[in-house]
PDB file of C-alpha atoms in Angstrom:
ATOM      1  CA  MET E   1     -27.758 -21.601  36.022  1.00  0.00           C
ATOM      2  CA  PRO E   2     -26.390 -23.816  32.811  1.00  0.00           C
ATOM      3  CA  ARG E   3     -27.078 -22.211  29.568  1.00  0.00           C
ATOM      4  CA  ASP E   4     -28.544 -24.558  27.016  1.00  0.00           C
ATOM      5  CA  PRO E   5     -26.304 -26.151  24.649  1.00  0.00           C
ATOM      6  CA  ARG E   6     -27.981 -24.680  21.533  1.00  0.00           C
ATOM      7  CA  GLN E   7     -27.504 -21.460  22.573  1.00  0.00           C
ATOM      8  CA  ILE E   8     -23.634 -21.968  23.236  1.00  0.00           C
ATOM      9  CA  GLN E   9     -23.615 -23.188  19.401  1.00  0.00           C
ATOM     10  CA  LEU E  10     -25.902 -20.538  17.834  1.00  0.00           C
ATOM     11  CA  GLU E  11     -22.816 -17.855  20.057  1.00  0.00           C
ATOM     12  CA  ILE E  12     -19.834 -20.380  18.535  1.00  0.00           C
ATOM     13  CA  ASP E  13     -20.906 -20.034  15.133  1.00  0.00           C
ATOM     14  CA  ALA E  14     -21.758 -16.586  15.765  1.00  0.00           C
ATOM     15  CA  ALA E  15     -18.014 -15.927  16.375  1.00  0.00           C
ATOM     16  CA  ARG E  16     -16.544 -17.989  13.657  1.00  0.00           C
ATOM     17  CA  GLU E  17     -18.595 -16.057  11.308  1.00  0.00           C
ATOM     18  CA  SER E  18     -17.325 -12.546  12.982  1.00  0.00           C
ATOM     19  CA  LEU E  19     -13.691 -14.080  12.742  1.00  0.00           C
ATOM     20  CA  ALA E  20     -14.091 -14.874   9.180  1.00  0.00           C
ATOM     21  CA  ALA E  21     -15.647 -11.532   8.373  1.00  0.00           C
ATOM     22  CA  THR E  22     -13.138  -9.625  10.115  1.00  0.00           C
ATOM     23  CA  LEU E  23      -9.941 -12.294   8.237  1.00  0.00           C
ATOM     24  CA  ASP E  24     -11.630 -11.825   5.050  1.00  0.00           C
ATOM     25  CA  GLN E  25     -11.263  -7.537   5.300  1.00  0.00           C
ATOM     26  CA  LEU E  26      -7.871  -7.921   6.456  1.00  0.00           C
ATOM     27  CA  THR E  27      -6.906 -10.299   3.524  1.00  0.00           C
ATOM     28  CA  TYR E  28      -8.111  -7.824   1.529  1.00  0.00           C
ATOM     29  CA  ARG E  29      -6.594  -4.729   2.853  1.00  0.00           C
ATOM     30  CA  THR E  30      -2.913  -6.314   2.924  1.00  0.00           C
ATOM     31  CA  SER E  31      -3.769  -7.785  -0.527  1.00  0.00           C
ATOM     32  CA  PRO E  32       0.080  -7.098  -2.674  1.00  0.00           C
ATOM     33  CA  THR E  33      -1.927  -6.185  -5.756  1.00  0.00           C
ATOM     34  CA  ARG E  34      -4.111  -4.204  -3.818  1.00  0.00           C
ATOM     35  CA  LEU E  35      -1.358  -2.246  -2.430  1.00  0.00           C
ATOM     36  CA  LYS E  36       0.514  -2.341  -5.029  1.00  0.00           C
ATOM     37  CA  ALA E  37      -2.256  -0.101  -6.964  1.00  0.00           C
ATOM     38  CA  LYS E  38      -2.878   1.940  -4.215  1.00  0.00           C
ATOM     39  CA  GLY E  39       0.636   3.493  -4.359  1.00  0.00           C
ATOM     40  CA  ARG E  40       1.123   3.565  -7.937  1.00  0.00           C
ATOM     41  CA  ASP E  41      -1.980   5.697  -7.507  1.00  0.00           C
ATOM     42  CA  ALA E  42      -1.134   7.937  -4.955  1.00  0.00           C
ATOM     43  CA  VAL E  43       2.498   8.456  -6.813  1.00  0.00           C
ATOM     44  CA  GLN E  44       0.488   9.270  -9.629  1.00  0.00           C
ATOM     45  CA  ARG E  45      -2.092  11.688  -8.283  1.00  0.00           C
ATOM     46  CA  PHE E  46       1.493  13.498  -6.266  1.00  0.00           C
ATOM     47  CA  LEU E  47       3.323  13.866  -9.336  1.00  0.00           C
ATOM     48  CA  GLN E  48       0.507  15.987 -10.791  1.00  0.00           C
ATOM     49  CA  THR E  49       0.548  18.504  -8.277  1.00  0.00           C
ATOM     50  CA  PRO E  50       2.601  21.270  -8.552  1.00  0.00           C
ATOM     51  CA  ALA E  51       4.974  19.825  -5.801  1.00  0.00           C
ATOM     52  CA  GLY E  52       5.346  16.479  -7.695  1.00  0.00           C
ATOM     53  CA  MET E  53       6.239  18.701 -10.789  1.00  0.00           C
ATOM     54  CA  ALA E  54       8.982  20.434  -9.270  1.00  0.00           C
ATOM     55  CA  THR E  55      10.406  16.799  -7.796  1.00  0.00           C
ATOM     56  CA  VAL E  56      10.479  15.751 -11.405  1.00  0.00           C
ATOM     57  CA  GLY E  57      11.975  18.281 -12.289  1.00  0.00           C
ATOM     58  CA  ALA E  58      14.419  19.067  -9.805  1.00  0.00           C
ATOM     59  CA  VAL E  59      15.424  15.443  -9.569  1.00  0.00           C
ATOM     60  CA  GLY E  60      16.212  15.832 -13.553  1.00  0.00           C
ATOM     61  CA  LEU E  61      18.657  18.917 -13.292  1.00  0.00           C
ATOM     62  CA  LEU E  62      20.373  16.846 -10.378  1.00  0.00           C
ATOM     63  CA  ILE E  63      20.766  13.608 -12.983  1.00  0.00           C
ATOM     64  CA  THR E  64      21.857  15.915 -16.089  1.00  0.00           C
ATOM     65  CA  PHE E  65      24.815  17.684 -13.264  1.00  0.00           C
ATOM     66  CA  ALA E  66      25.410  14.923 -12.326  1.00  0.00           C
ATOM     67  CA  VAL E  67      25.920  13.440 -16.228  1.00  0.00           C
ATOM     68  CA  VAL E  68      28.040  17.012 -17.105  1.00  0.00           C
ATOM     69  CA  GLN E  69      30.312  16.565 -14.537  1.00  0.00           C
ATOM     70  CA  LYS E  70      31.001  12.846 -15.296  1.00  0.00           C
ATOM     71  CA  ILE E  71      31.432  13.287 -19.307  1.00  0.00           C
ATOM     72  CA  ARG E  72      33.066  16.492 -18.560  1.00  0.00           C
ATOM     73  CA  HIS E  73      35.946  15.063 -15.876  1.00  0.00           C
ATOM     74  CA  ARG E  74      36.143  11.288 -18.367  1.00  0.00           C
ATOM     75  CA  ASN E  75      39.750  12.107 -19.320  1.00  0.00           C
ATOM     76  CA  ASP E  76      41.016  14.763 -16.179  1.00  0.00           C
TER      77      ASP E  76
END
């Protein structure tokens, strides 16, 4: 049973609109600016937790220790 050309065109148009919406959504999700902001927000939230504060403290302590060791052994 042959299909009506008008019905076929309507199906093609609907598929095109659906694909365009999907492409727009993918473009939004993978936007570098949006991903950067999302990552920055996640890091800021982590740093405000006790685990984040402990991590920053530990890294600061290690850097301080390394600098002091380098200064103490500079003239050896």
